[in-house]
């Protein structure tokens, strides 16, 4: 780990992106304390302030709409930070679930081999044969909208990436003598998986995590944009963008631009960092 | 008499190429390539006596590592059985089989691959005894210290990680890890082959000491006759998956019976020998994928007769003055070569059959 | 024919992190002579050999001494000249024959190419010469093997092909780095026999690098022992094995298992890191004969390039 961080130091832009991502996460976490308005609280939102340009003072005179308001009169700055929260919550928990399922499947496939390997990897192949967005769309169409379903759909669409990477990393380790030694010592299989196989296969999995996190954000945004994601009362970034795009002809450009900027920053920072991370871990690909 | 601690009974291992479904279909239609079969170990029987170190010698591809892995239950046998204290491990109830397998440990060749890079020395050694309830948690420091000192490492080593250790130190950790579960049998698979001469000497001395202290029987697998001669009590010689000779160490070196053993002995480099002409065995090692018929050694054997091409010789007890068992798989009782003259000329010179 | 004088090779030359990995190595080689170079890993034996033929990594360079080959100073030679010499006057044999063989060309094509690169010879003559050389290293039915690919040979046969290629242009010097380490004993002694015969026949000098002391004892004419980048002893083989003068050589010999030995020399510790050498003799920390002086001053090399050692307190010469 020290080595990896040392190698990353040589790429200040990647570290800058990591910092941007961290800043976005912190902003999202602190949203209730650093925003003037709770955009989900109908009592706090003044419908008469709809579609005000940035810099306008709120009708109540208590604060200024830094980035303007949306068509429902919500403070855009507050809505973006709250939307960021939702987006990160959805993408983050979906990625974590996909990670756990995928890593476990990959480890079992690599260690057990035989028919377990065949079944797991065939499932992975089938899934990877379809575009992720299509799978997520289909799942959403079947189970319906809602936060929980959205997370489920994303995790369902993404676990195979983790499984595939984990399996190939673990296969290299399985043939090592220390795994044979562990078997010879009659250690229980779960222990061999978790204590011997997993820690030594972890770095490529972390790379997949960063890249898939960015991907999850993008898919969540797409689904929300298409109206299959979060509800209008509690919009994620994607839904804010969708709403904003409808206002573009009315000249309310800020309603599209600022949520867009936030989304691009988020995806871009995670992607750039993940890509550099991958190349640091696997210099051959660079 | 009690049963030997470990018996390998007619043990075989066949590796077959795993065909894809297309190959299988083609095969069924008689269109595909015939499936390749590699007989890595071909009906080897050995029994390990209490407290002894049995050397298993052979060149690459002779199946010695496969044999070791089958004995350690890391690889299933295609035929035959492994008996621990007189009972076939495959027939034992689950928990007893586990116990038997725990009692057969292995020390590996590559000190850089045989330790989990993410476990400290202490964790690597104590993990198994803890999992199996062989030690209590509070006994760990003492037990660990005694194991480390047994393999010649200082107690501070417990907190080190493999990448901080030299090859010799790693090998010592590997030995301590095997000893930690108090096994009755330890299989050393080329355990000193990857080490520098001076480090190899340290590890061999350590093994000699451990053997002296007793507590386990062992199989020492190696390609290096000099090393096996130093450490083993009895020596088994394998050629292309078959056992060709088995006898006490001194018998093997003083009165080798099988022509292959003799060739091996005459060609092993000996320190201090004056500059000499090498009088090598002719011919290459045949591929284990298509071993020669009859006696596997006949194409290279200076004494081969017609029968050697047809019939594979049975392992039989050969004339022995000392009274200890001396087994050899040769059709003939060839006269012992005089120590200086090198291989004796064949009794019936035969035409060279190289141009086949 | 080959005279190496005070050769120094360094990692990161000229920078603050400069580490000398070959330290003041001197020796000479005569036609037909087999010089064995023995040492443990990190002794600099391979780096020394690669220095001779300029096959060094970019971070490593010769920083001192001279290499005179047939009257020509190689340490000053241009790369183009070195390329000309390699494969023609000087040949290499590595541990892994696949390094030297091209997997997509037949053995015959590679051999003919190797001949024609250095000699004006018709294709037919080159082919005949290649077949003759293959036969000479003991490859059965060489005519038909010319059209085979490297992967169609067994390990031992492959190494024989490499040796045949090395001898193709009847070089003056052959450098073999652990050339038989990966082979089995019976195959190894076949190869050693071929090499001995070829050296005698063609007059090629052979620098045979190995970690295996026993192998050299029946094979080499002279042996050079390296430790921490230095030659610590050099002597005719019978003399070195009969009466080693340097304590390291003696310890190494006592560490090899031989008949009747029940205890091996316990040479404690490991060779020093070249980046962090002890102030005096590099072997002093492990030496059973070390005196205070040994850890203060570096012992000079006593003797000449055929017989000498680097020790303040050498072992007595036993008659």
JSON list of N, CA and C in Angstrom, two decimals, chain A residues 145-179:
[
{"chain": "A", "resi": 145, "resn": "UNK", "atom": "N", "xyz": [-39.62, 1.68, -9.52]},
{"chain": "A", "resi": 145, "resn": "UNK", "atom": "CA", "xyz": [-38.68, 2.69, -9.08]},
{"chain": "A", "resi": 145, "resn": "UNK", "atom": "C", "xyz": [-38.56, 2.69, -7.56]},
{"chain": "A", "resi": 146, "resn": "UNK", "atom": "N", "xyz": [-37.73, 3.57, -7.07]},
{"chain": "A", "resi": 146, "resn": "UNK", "atom": "CA", "xyz": [-37.49, 3.64, -5.62]},
{"chain": "A", "resi": 146, "resn": "UNK", "atom": "C", "xyz": [-36.02, 3.47, -5.33]},
{"chain": "A", "resi": 147, "resn": "UNK", "atom": "N", "xyz": [-35.62, 4.03, -4.22]},
{"chain": "A", "resi": 147, "resn": "UNK", "atom": "CA", "xyz": [-34.21, 4.06, -3.88]},
{"chain": "A", "resi": 147, "resn": "UNK", "atom": "C", "xyz": [-33.62, 2.65, -3.74]},
{"chain": "A", "resi": 148, "resn": "UNK", "atom": "N", "xyz": [-34.33, 1.81, -2.98]},
{"chain": "A", "resi": 148, "resn": "UNK", "atom": "CA", "xyz": [-33.84, 0.45, -2.74]},
{"chain": "A", "resi": 148, "resn": "UNK", "atom": "C", "xyz": [-33.73, -0.34, -4.03]},
{"chain": "A", "resi": 149, "resn": "UNK", "atom": "N", "xyz": [-34.75, -0.22, -4.87]},
{"chain": "A", "resi": 149, "resn": "UNK", "atom": "CA", "xyz": [-34.74, -0.94, -6.14]},
{"chain": "A", "resi": 149, "resn": "UNK", "atom": "C", "xyz": [-33.63, -0.45, -7.05]},
{"chain": "A", "resi": 150, "resn": "UNK", "atom": "N", "xyz": [-33.39, 0.86, -6.98]},
{"chain": "A", "resi": 150, "resn": "UNK", "atom": "CA", "xyz": [-32.34, 1.43, -7.80]},
{"chain": "A", "resi": 150, "resn": "UNK", "atom": "C", "xyz": [-30.99, 0.82, -7.42]},
{"chain": "A", "resi": 151, "resn": "UNK", "atom": "N", "xyz": [-30.75, 0.76, -6.11]},
{"chain": "A", "resi": 151, "resn": "UNK", "atom": "CA", "xyz": [-29.50, 0.18, -5.62]},
{"chain": "A", "resi": 151, "resn": "UNK", "atom": "C", "xyz": [-29.39, -1.27, -6.06]},
{"chain": "A", "resi": 152, "resn": "UNK", "atom": "N", "xyz": [-30.50, -2.00, -5.91]},
{"chain": "A", "resi": 152, "resn": "UNK", "atom": "CA", "xyz": [-30.50, -3.40, -6.30]},
{"chain": "A", "resi": 152, "resn": "UNK", "atom": "C", "xyz": [-30.18, -3.54, -7.79]},
{"chain": "A", "resi": 153, "resn": "UNK", "atom": "N", "xyz": [-30.81, -2.71, -8.61]},
{"chain": "A", "resi": 153, "resn": "UNK", "atom": "CA", "xyz": [-30.59, -2.82, -10.05]},
{"chain": "A", "resi": 153, "resn": "UNK", "atom": "C", "xyz": [-29.13, -2.57, -10.41]},
{"chain": "A", "resi": 154, "resn": "UNK", "atom": "N", "xyz": [-28.55, -1.55, -9.79]},
{"chain": "A", "resi": 154, "resn": "UNK", "atom": "CA", "xyz": [-27.16, -1.22, -10.09]},
{"chain": "A", "resi": 154, "resn": "UNK", "atom": "C", "xyz": [-26.23, -2.35, -9.64]},
{"chain": "A", "resi": 155, "resn": "UNK", "atom": "N", "xyz": [-26.46, -2.85, -8.43]},
{"chain": "A", "resi": 155, "resn": "UNK", "atom": "CA", "xyz": [-25.61, -3.93, -7.93]},
{"chain": "A", "resi": 155, "resn": "UNK", "atom": "C", "xyz": [-25.74, -5.16, -8.81]},
{"chain": "A", "resi": 156, "resn": "UNK", "atom": "N", "xyz": [-26.96, -5.45, -9.22]},
{"chain": "A", "resi": 156, "resn": "UNK", "atom": "CA", "xyz": [-27.20, -6.60, -10.08]},
{"chain": "A", "resi": 156, "resn": "UNK", "atom": "C", "xyz": [-26.45, -6.46, -11.40]},
{"chain": "A", "resi": 157, "resn": "UNK", "atom": "N", "xyz": [-26.42, -5.21, -11.89]},
{"chain": "A", "resi": 157, "resn": "UNK", "atom": "CA", "xyz": [-25.77, -5.01, -13.19]},
{"chain": "A", "resi": 157, "resn": "UNK", "atom": "C", "xyz": [-24.25, -5.01, -13.06]},
{"chain": "A", "resi": 158, "resn": "UNK", "atom": "N", "xyz": [-23.73, -4.76, -11.86]},
{"chain": "A", "resi": 158, "resn": "UNK", "atom": "CA", "xyz": [-22.29, -4.55, -11.77]},
{"chain": "A", "resi": 158, "resn": "UNK", "atom": "C", "xyz": [-21.48, -5.66, -11.13]},
{"chain": "A", "resi": 159, "resn": "UNK", "atom": "N", "xyz": [-22.11, -6.58, -10.40]},
{"chain": "A", "resi": 159, "resn": "UNK", "atom": "CA", "xyz": [-21.29, -7.58, -9.71]},
{"chain": "A", "resi": 159, "resn": "UNK", "atom": "C", "xyz": [-20.40, -8.41, -10.63]},
{"chain": "A", "resi": 160, "resn": "UNK", "atom": "N", "xyz": [-20.82, -8.68, -11.88]},
{"chain": "A", "resi": 160, "resn": "UNK", "atom": "CA", "xyz": [-19.97, -9.54, -12.70]},
{"chain": "A", "resi": 160, "resn": "UNK", "atom": "C", "xyz": [-18.58, -8.95, -12.96]},
{"chain": "A", "resi": 161, "resn": "UNK", "atom": "N", "xyz": [-18.49, -7.61, -13.00]},
{"chain": "A", "resi": 161, "resn": "UNK", "atom": "CA", "xyz": [-17.17, -7.01, -13.23]},
{"chain": "A", "resi": 161, "resn": "UNK", "atom": "C", "xyz": [-16.23, -7.35, -12.09]},
{"chain": "A", "resi": 162, "resn": "UNK", "atom": "N", "xyz": [-16.76, -7.28, -10.88]},
{"chain": "A", "resi": 162, "resn": "UNK", "atom": "CA", "xyz": [-15.93, -7.63, -9.72]},
{"chain": "A", "resi": 162, "resn": "UNK", "atom": "C", "xyz": [-15.59, -9.12, -9.73]},
{"chain": "A", "resi": 163, "resn": "UNK", "atom": "N", "xyz": [-16.57, -9.93, -10.08]},
{"chain": "A", "resi": 163, "resn": "UNK", "atom": "CA", "xyz": [-16.35, -11.37, -10.08]},
{"chain": "A", "resi": 163, "resn": "UNK", "atom": "C", "xyz": [-15.24, -11.74, -11.06]},
{"chain": "A", "resi": 164, "resn": "UNK", "atom": "N", "xyz": [-15.31, -11.15, -12.25]},
{"chain": "A", "resi": 164, "resn": "UNK", "atom": "CA", "xyz": [-14.33, -11.50, -13.27]},
{"chain": "A", "resi": 164, "resn": "UNK", "atom": "C", "xyz": [-12.92, -11.10, -12.83]},
{"chain": "A", "resi": 165, "resn": "UNK", "atom": "N", "xyz": [-12.79, -9.87, -12.35]},
{"chain": "A", "resi": 165, "resn": "UNK", "atom": "CA", "xyz": [-11.47, -9.40, -11.93]},
{"chain": "A", "resi": 165, "resn": "UNK", "atom": "C", "xyz": [-10.94, -10.20, -10.74]},
{"chain": "A", "resi": 166, "resn": "UNK", "atom": "N", "xyz": [-11.82, -10.44, -9.76]},
{"chain": "A", "resi": 166, "resn": "UNK", "atom": "CA", "xyz": [-11.39, -11.19, -8.59]},
{"chain": "A", "resi": 166, "resn": "UNK", "atom": "C", "xyz": [-10.93, -12.58, -8.97]},
{"chain": "A", "resi": 167, "resn": "UNK", "atom": "N", "xyz": [-11.68, -13.22, -9.85]},
{"chain": "A", "resi": 167, "resn": "UNK", "atom": "CA", "xyz": [-11.32, -14.58, -10.23]},
{"chain": "A", "resi": 167, "resn": "UNK", "atom": "C", "xyz": [-9.95, -14.61, -10.88]},
{"chain": "A", "resi": 168, "resn": "UNK", "atom": "N", "xyz": [-9.70, -13.68, -11.81]},
{"chain": "A", "resi": 168, "resn": "UNK", "atom": "CA", "xyz": [-8.42, -13.77, -12.49]},
{"chain": "A", "resi": 168, "resn": "UNK", "atom": "C", "xyz": [-7.27, -13.45, -11.54]},
{"chain": "A", "resi": 169, "resn": "UNK", "atom": "N", "xyz": [-7.50, -12.50, -10.62]},
{"chain": "A", "resi": 169, "resn": "UNK", "atom": "CA", "xyz": [-6.43, -12.21, -9.65]},
{"chain": "A", "resi": 169, "resn": "UNK", "atom": "C", "xyz": [-6.23, -13.40, -8.71]},
{"chain": "A", "resi": 170, "resn": "UNK", "atom": "N", "xyz": [-7.33, -14.01, -8.29]},
{"chain": "A", "resi": 170, "resn": "UNK", "atom": "CA", "xyz": [-7.22, -15.10, -7.33]},
{"chain": "A", "resi": 170, "resn": "UNK", "atom": "C", "xyz": [-6.65, -16.37, -7.97]},
{"chain": "A", "resi": 171, "resn": "UNK", "atom": "N", "xyz": [-6.92, -16.55, -9.26]},
{"chain": "A", "resi": 171, "resn": "UNK", "atom": "CA", "xyz": [-6.39, -17.74, -9.93]},
{"chain": "A", "resi": 171, "resn": "UNK", "atom": "C", "xyz": [-4.87, -17.77, -9.88]},
{"chain": "A", "resi": 172, "resn": "UNK", "atom": "N", "xyz": [-4.26, -16.59, -10.03]},
{"chain": "A", "resi": 172, "resn": "UNK", "atom": "CA", "xyz": [-2.80, -16.51, -9.95]},
{"chain": "A", "resi": 172, "resn": "UNK", "atom": "C", "xyz": [-2.33, -16.97, -8.57]},
{"chain": "A", "resi": 173, "resn": "UNK", "atom": "N", "xyz": [-3.06, -16.54, -7.54]},
{"chain": "A", "resi": 173, "resn": "UNK", "atom": "CA", "xyz": [-2.65, -16.87, -6.17]},
{"chain": "A", "resi": 173, "resn": "UNK", "atom": "C", "xyz": [-2.94, -18.33, -5.83]},
{"chain": "A", "resi": 174, "resn": "UNK", "atom": "N", "xyz": [-4.04, -18.86, -6.37]},
{"chain": "A", "resi": 174, "resn": "UNK", "atom": "CA", "xyz": [-4.42, -20.23, -6.02]},
{"chain": "A", "resi": 174, "resn": "UNK", "atom": "C", "xyz": [-3.31, -21.22, -6.33]},
{"chain": "A", "resi": 175, "resn": "UNK", "atom": "N", "xyz": [-2.56, -20.95, -7.39]},
{"chain": "A", "resi": 175, "resn": "UNK", "atom": "CA", "xyz": [-1.51, -21.90, -7.77]},
{"chain": "A", "resi": 175, "resn": "UNK", "atom": "C", "xyz": [-0.24, -21.71, -6.95]},
{"chain": "A", "resi": 176, "resn": "UNK", "atom": "N", "xyz": [-0.23, -20.72, -6.08]},
{"chain": "A", "resi": 176, "resn": "UNK", "atom": "CA", "xyz": [0.97, -20.50, -5.27]},
{"chain": "A", "resi": 176, "resn": "UNK", "atom": "C", "xyz": [1.07, -21.54, -4.16]},
{"chain": "A", "resi": 177, "resn": "UNK", "atom": "N", "xyz": [2.31, -21.78, -3.74]},
{"chain": "A", "resi": 177, "resn": "UNK", "atom": "CA", "xyz": [2.52, -22.83, -2.75]},
{"chain": "A", "resi": 177, "resn": "UNK", "atom": "C", "xyz": [1.91, -22.49, -1.40]},
{"chain": "A", "resi": 178, "resn": "UNK", "atom": "N", "xyz": [1.75, -21.20, -1.08]},
{"chain": "A", "resi": 178, "resn": "UNK", "atom": "CA", "xyz": [1.22, -20.90, 0.25]},
{"chain": "A", "resi": 178, "resn": "UNK", "atom": "C", "xyz": [-0.25, -21.30, 0.37]},
{"chain": "A", "resi": 179, "resn": "UNK", "atom": "N", "xyz": [-0.95, -21.34, -0.75]},
{"chain": "A", "resi": 179, "resn": "UNK", "atom": "CA", "xyz": [-2.33, -21.82, -0.71]},
{"chain": "A", "resi": 179, "resn": "UNK", "atom": "C", "xyz": [-2.33, -23.34, -0.50]}
]
